[in-house]
């Protein structure tokens, strides 16, 4: 029975990786355009995806981007806590 779900789990992981890449690029574009609310929302989605993938490298990448975002919006204390 566990093997019956293996293709679905693999496909789910592939979808999560694709979504992560999509939202990562989108958040960069939103940052360049100064659309901060949507950028922040994308960073939250990226955090969830990195956790769902159980990927420490992606977690660090999102934390760095979140810290940078927080510096840009003037929240230095929270940025230092995230970094």
Short mmCIF file of N, CA and C in Angstrom, two decimals:
data_model
loop_
_atom_site.label_atom_id
_atom_site.label_comp_id
_atom_site.label_asym_id
_atom_site.label_seq_id
_atom_site.Cartn_x
_atom_site.Cartn_y
_atom_site.Cartn_z
N UNK A 1 0.82 -1.20 0.00
CA UNK A 1 0.00 0.00 0.00
C UNK A 1 0.86 1.26 0.00
N UNK A 2 1.98 1.23 0.71
CA UNK A 2 2.86 2.40 0.73
C UNK A 2 3.42 2.68 -0.65
N UNK A 3 3.68 1.59 -1.42
CA UNK A 3 4.22 1.78 -2.75
C UNK A 3 3.20 2.38 -3.71
N UNK A 4 1.94 2.16 -3.45
CA UNK A 4 0.90 2.71 -4.32
C UNK A 4 0.90 4.24 -4.28
N UNK A 5 1.30 4.83 -3.17
CA UNK A 5 1.32 6.29 -3.04
C UNK A 5 2.64 6.91 -3.47
N UNK A 6 3.65 6.11 -3.72
CA UNK A 6 4.98 6.63 -4.04
C UNK A 6 4.96 7.56 -5.26
N UNK A 7 4.29 7.20 -6.38
CA UNK A 7 4.28 8.13 -7.52
C UNK A 7 3.62 9.46 -7.17
N UNK A 8 2.56 9.43 -6.40
CA UNK A 8 1.90 10.68 -6.00
C UNK A 8 2.82 11.53 -5.15
N UNK A 9 3.55 10.90 -4.23
CA UNK A 9 4.47 11.66 -3.38
C UNK A 9 5.60 12.25 -4.21
N UNK A 10 6.12 11.50 -5.16
CA UNK A 10 7.19 12.01 -6.02
C UNK A 10 6.67 13.17 -6.87
N UNK A 11 5.49 13.02 -7.41
CA UNK A 11 4.91 14.09 -8.21
C UNK A 11 4.65 15.32 -7.35
N UNK A 12 4.18 15.10 -6.12
CA UNK A 12 3.95 16.22 -5.21
C UNK A 12 5.23 16.97 -4.92
N UNK A 13 6.33 16.23 -4.75
CA UNK A 13 7.61 16.89 -4.49
C UNK A 13 8.06 17.67 -5.72
N UNK A 14 7.91 17.10 -6.90
CA UNK A 14 8.28 17.80 -8.13
C UNK A 14 7.47 19.08 -8.29
N UNK A 15 6.19 19.00 -7.97
CA UNK A 15 5.33 20.18 -8.07
C UNK A 15 5.77 21.24 -7.06
N UNK A 16 6.08 20.81 -5.84
CA UNK A 16 6.53 21.76 -4.82
C UNK A 16 7.84 22.43 -5.23
N UNK A 17 8.75 21.69 -5.85
CA UNK A 17 10.01 22.27 -6.32
C UNK A 17 9.74 23.29 -7.41
N UNK A 18 8.85 22.94 -8.34
CA UNK A 18 8.50 23.88 -9.41
C UNK A 18 7.83 25.13 -8.85
N UNK A 19 6.92 24.94 -7.88
CA UNK A 19 6.27 26.09 -7.25
C UNK A 19 7.27 26.96 -6.52
N UNK A 20 8.22 26.32 -5.84
CA UNK A 20 9.25 27.06 -5.12
C UNK A 20 10.02 27.96 -6.11
N UNK A 21 10.46 27.36 -7.21
CA UNK A 21 11.21 28.13 -8.21
C UNK A 21 10.37 29.28 -8.77
N UNK A 22 9.11 29.00 -9.04
CA UNK A 22 8.21 30.02 -9.57
C UNK A 22 8.05 31.18 -8.59
N UNK A 23 7.74 30.86 -7.33
CA UNK A 23 7.54 31.92 -6.33
C UNK A 23 8.84 32.65 -6.01
N UNK A 24 9.97 31.95 -6.08
CA UNK A 24 11.25 32.61 -5.84
C UNK A 24 11.49 33.69 -6.89
N UNK A 25 11.29 33.33 -8.15
CA UNK A 25 11.47 34.30 -9.23
C UNK A 25 10.44 35.42 -9.14
N UNK A 26 9.21 35.06 -8.83
CA UNK A 26 8.15 36.06 -8.72
C UNK A 26 8.45 37.06 -7.60
N UNK A 27 8.93 36.55 -6.47
CA UNK A 27 9.23 37.44 -5.35
C UNK A 27 10.37 38.40 -5.70
N UNK A 28 11.33 37.93 -6.51
CA UNK A 28 12.41 38.82 -6.94
C UNK A 28 11.88 39.94 -7.83
N UNK A 29 11.00 39.58 -8.75
CA UNK A 29 10.41 40.59 -9.65
C UNK A 29 9.57 41.58 -8.84
N UNK A 30 8.77 41.07 -7.92
CA UNK A 30 7.94 41.95 -7.09
C UNK A 30 8.82 42.90 -6.27
N UNK A 31 9.95 42.39 -5.79
CA UNK A 31 10.88 43.23 -5.05
C UNK A 31 11.44 44.35 -5.91
N UNK A 32 11.81 44.00 -7.14
CA UNK A 32 12.33 45.02 -8.07
C UNK A 32 11.28 46.06 -8.41
N UNK A 33 10.02 45.63 -8.47
CA UNK A 33 8.93 46.56 -8.78
C UNK A 33 8.43 47.32 -7.55
N UNK A 34 8.90 46.91 -6.38
CA UNK A 34 8.48 47.58 -5.14
C UNK A 34 7.08 47.21 -4.69
N UNK A 35 6.60 46.06 -5.11
CA UNK A 35 5.26 45.59 -4.71
C UNK A 35 5.45 44.74 -3.46
N UNK A 36 5.58 45.42 -2.34
CA UNK A 36 6.03 44.79 -1.09
C UNK A 36 5.01 43.82 -0.48
N UNK A 37 3.72 44.14 -0.49
CA UNK A 37 2.75 43.25 0.14
C UNK A 37 2.74 41.89 -0.53
N UNK A 38 2.75 41.88 -1.86
CA UNK A 38 2.74 40.61 -2.58
C UNK A 38 4.08 39.89 -2.43
N UNK A 39 5.17 40.65 -2.38
CA UNK A 39 6.48 40.05 -2.15
C UNK A 39 6.50 39.35 -0.80
N UNK A 40 5.97 40.01 0.21
CA UNK A 40 5.93 39.41 1.55
C UNK A 40 5.09 38.14 1.56
N UNK A 41 3.96 38.17 0.88
CA UNK A 41 3.10 36.98 0.79
C UNK A 41 3.84 35.84 0.10
N UNK A 42 4.58 36.15 -0.96
CA UNK A 42 5.34 35.11 -1.65
C UNK A 42 6.43 34.53 -0.76
N UNK A 43 7.05 35.35 0.06
CA UNK A 43 8.07 34.86 0.98
C UNK A 43 7.46 33.90 2.00
N UNK A 44 6.24 34.17 2.43
CA UNK A 44 5.55 33.25 3.34
C UNK A 44 5.27 31.92 2.65
N UNK A 45 4.85 31.99 1.39
CA UNK A 45 4.60 30.76 0.63
C UNK A 45 5.90 29.99 0.44
N UNK A 46 6.98 30.69 0.14
CA UNK A 46 8.28 30.04 -0.02
C UNK A 46 8.73 29.35 1.27
N UNK A 47 8.47 29.99 2.40
CA UNK A 47 8.81 29.38 3.69
C UNK A 47 8.05 28.07 3.85
N UNK A 48 6.76 28.08 3.56
CA UNK A 48 5.96 26.86 3.67
C UNK A 48 6.45 25.78 2.72
N UNK A 49 6.78 26.15 1.49
CA UNK A 49 7.27 25.16 0.52
C UNK A 49 8.61 24.57 0.96
N UNK A 50 9.51 25.41 1.44
CA UNK A 50 10.82 24.92 1.90
C UNK A 50 10.64 23.95 3.07
N UNK A 51 9.71 24.26 3.95
CA UNK A 51 9.44 23.36 5.08
C UNK A 51 8.80 22.07 4.61
N UNK A 52 7.87 22.17 3.67
CA UNK A 52 7.21 20.97 3.15
C UNK A 52 8.21 20.07 2.43
N UNK A 53 9.18 20.69 1.75
CA UNK A 53 10.22 19.92 1.08
C UNK A 53 11.29 19.42 2.05
N UNK A 54 11.25 19.93 3.27
CA UNK A 54 12.24 19.60 4.30
C UNK A 54 13.65 19.83 3.77
N UNK A 55 13.85 21.05 3.21
CA UNK A 55 15.09 21.39 2.52
C UNK A 55 15.75 22.57 3.24
N UNK A 56 16.84 22.27 3.94
CA UNK A 56 17.51 23.31 4.72
C UNK A 56 18.12 24.40 3.85
N UNK A 57 18.64 24.05 2.68
CA UNK A 57 19.21 25.06 1.78
C UNK A 57 18.14 26.06 1.35
N UNK A 58 16.97 25.56 1.03
CA UNK A 58 15.87 26.45 0.64
C UNK A 58 15.40 27.28 1.84
N UNK A 59 15.40 26.69 3.02
CA UNK A 59 15.03 27.45 4.22
C UNK A 59 15.97 28.62 4.43
N UNK A 60 17.27 28.38 4.26
CA UNK A 60 18.27 29.44 4.43
C UNK A 60 18.08 30.51 3.35
N UNK A 61 17.84 30.07 2.12
CA UNK A 61 17.64 31.01 1.03
C UNK A 61 16.45 31.93 1.31
N UNK A 62 15.35 31.35 1.77
CA UNK A 62 14.16 32.15 2.07
C UNK A 62 14.42 33.07 3.27
N UNK A 63 15.09 32.57 4.28
CA UNK A 63 15.39 33.40 5.46
C UNK A 63 16.23 34.61 5.05
N UNK A 64 17.21 34.40 4.17
CA UNK A 64 18.03 35.53 3.70
C UNK A 64 17.20 36.54 2.92
N UNK A 65 16.33 36.03 2.08
CA UNK A 65 15.48 36.94 1.29
C UNK A 65 14.49 37.68 2.19
N UNK A 66 13.98 36.97 3.20
CA UNK A 66 13.07 37.61 4.15
C UNK A 66 13.79 38.69 4.95
N UNK A 67 15.01 38.39 5.39
CA UNK A 67 15.80 39.38 6.13
C UNK A 67 16.06 40.61 5.26
N UNK A 68 16.39 40.39 4.00
CA UNK A 68 16.61 41.51 3.07
C UNK A 68 15.33 42.33 2.90
N UNK A 69 14.21 41.64 2.72
CA UNK A 69 12.91 42.32 2.59
C UNK A 69 12.64 43.18 3.83
N UNK A 70 12.87 42.61 5.01
CA UNK A 70 12.60 43.32 6.25
C UNK A 70 13.49 44.56 6.39
N UNK A 71 14.73 44.45 5.94
CA UNK A 71 15.61 45.63 5.95
C UNK A 71 15.08 46.72 5.03
N UNK A 72 14.62 46.31 3.86
CA UNK A 72 14.11 47.28 2.89
C UNK A 72 12.88 48.01 3.42
N UNK A 73 12.01 47.29 4.13
CA UNK A 73 10.79 47.93 4.64
C UNK A 73 11.02 48.60 5.99
N UNK A 74 12.27 48.56 6.48
CA UNK A 74 12.60 49.30 7.68
C UNK A 74 12.41 48.57 8.99
N UNK A 75 12.29 47.27 8.95
CA UNK A 75 12.11 46.49 10.16
C UNK A 75 13.43 45.79 10.51
N UNK A 76 14.39 46.59 10.97
CA UNK A 76 15.75 46.11 11.21
C UNK A 76 15.80 45.05 12.30
N UNK A 77 15.06 45.25 13.37
CA UNK A 77 15.12 44.30 14.49
C UNK A 77 14.65 42.92 14.06
N UNK A 78 13.54 42.86 13.34
CA UNK A 78 13.03 41.57 12.89
C UNK A 78 13.98 40.95 11.86
N UNK A 79 14.58 41.80 11.02
CA UNK A 79 15.54 41.30 10.02
C UNK A 79 16.73 40.62 10.71
N UNK A 80 17.21 41.23 11.78
CA UNK A 80 18.33 40.63 12.52
C UNK A 80 17.92 39.32 13.18
N UNK A 81 16.68 39.24 13.64
CA UNK A 81 16.19 38.01 14.26
C UNK A 81 16.07 36.88 13.24
N UNK A 82 15.68 37.22 12.02
CA UNK A 82 15.50 36.21 10.96
C UNK A 82 16.86 35.74 10.46
N UNK A 83 17.80 36.67 10.34
CA UNK A 83 19.14 36.33 9.80
C UNK A 83 19.90 35.56 10.79
#
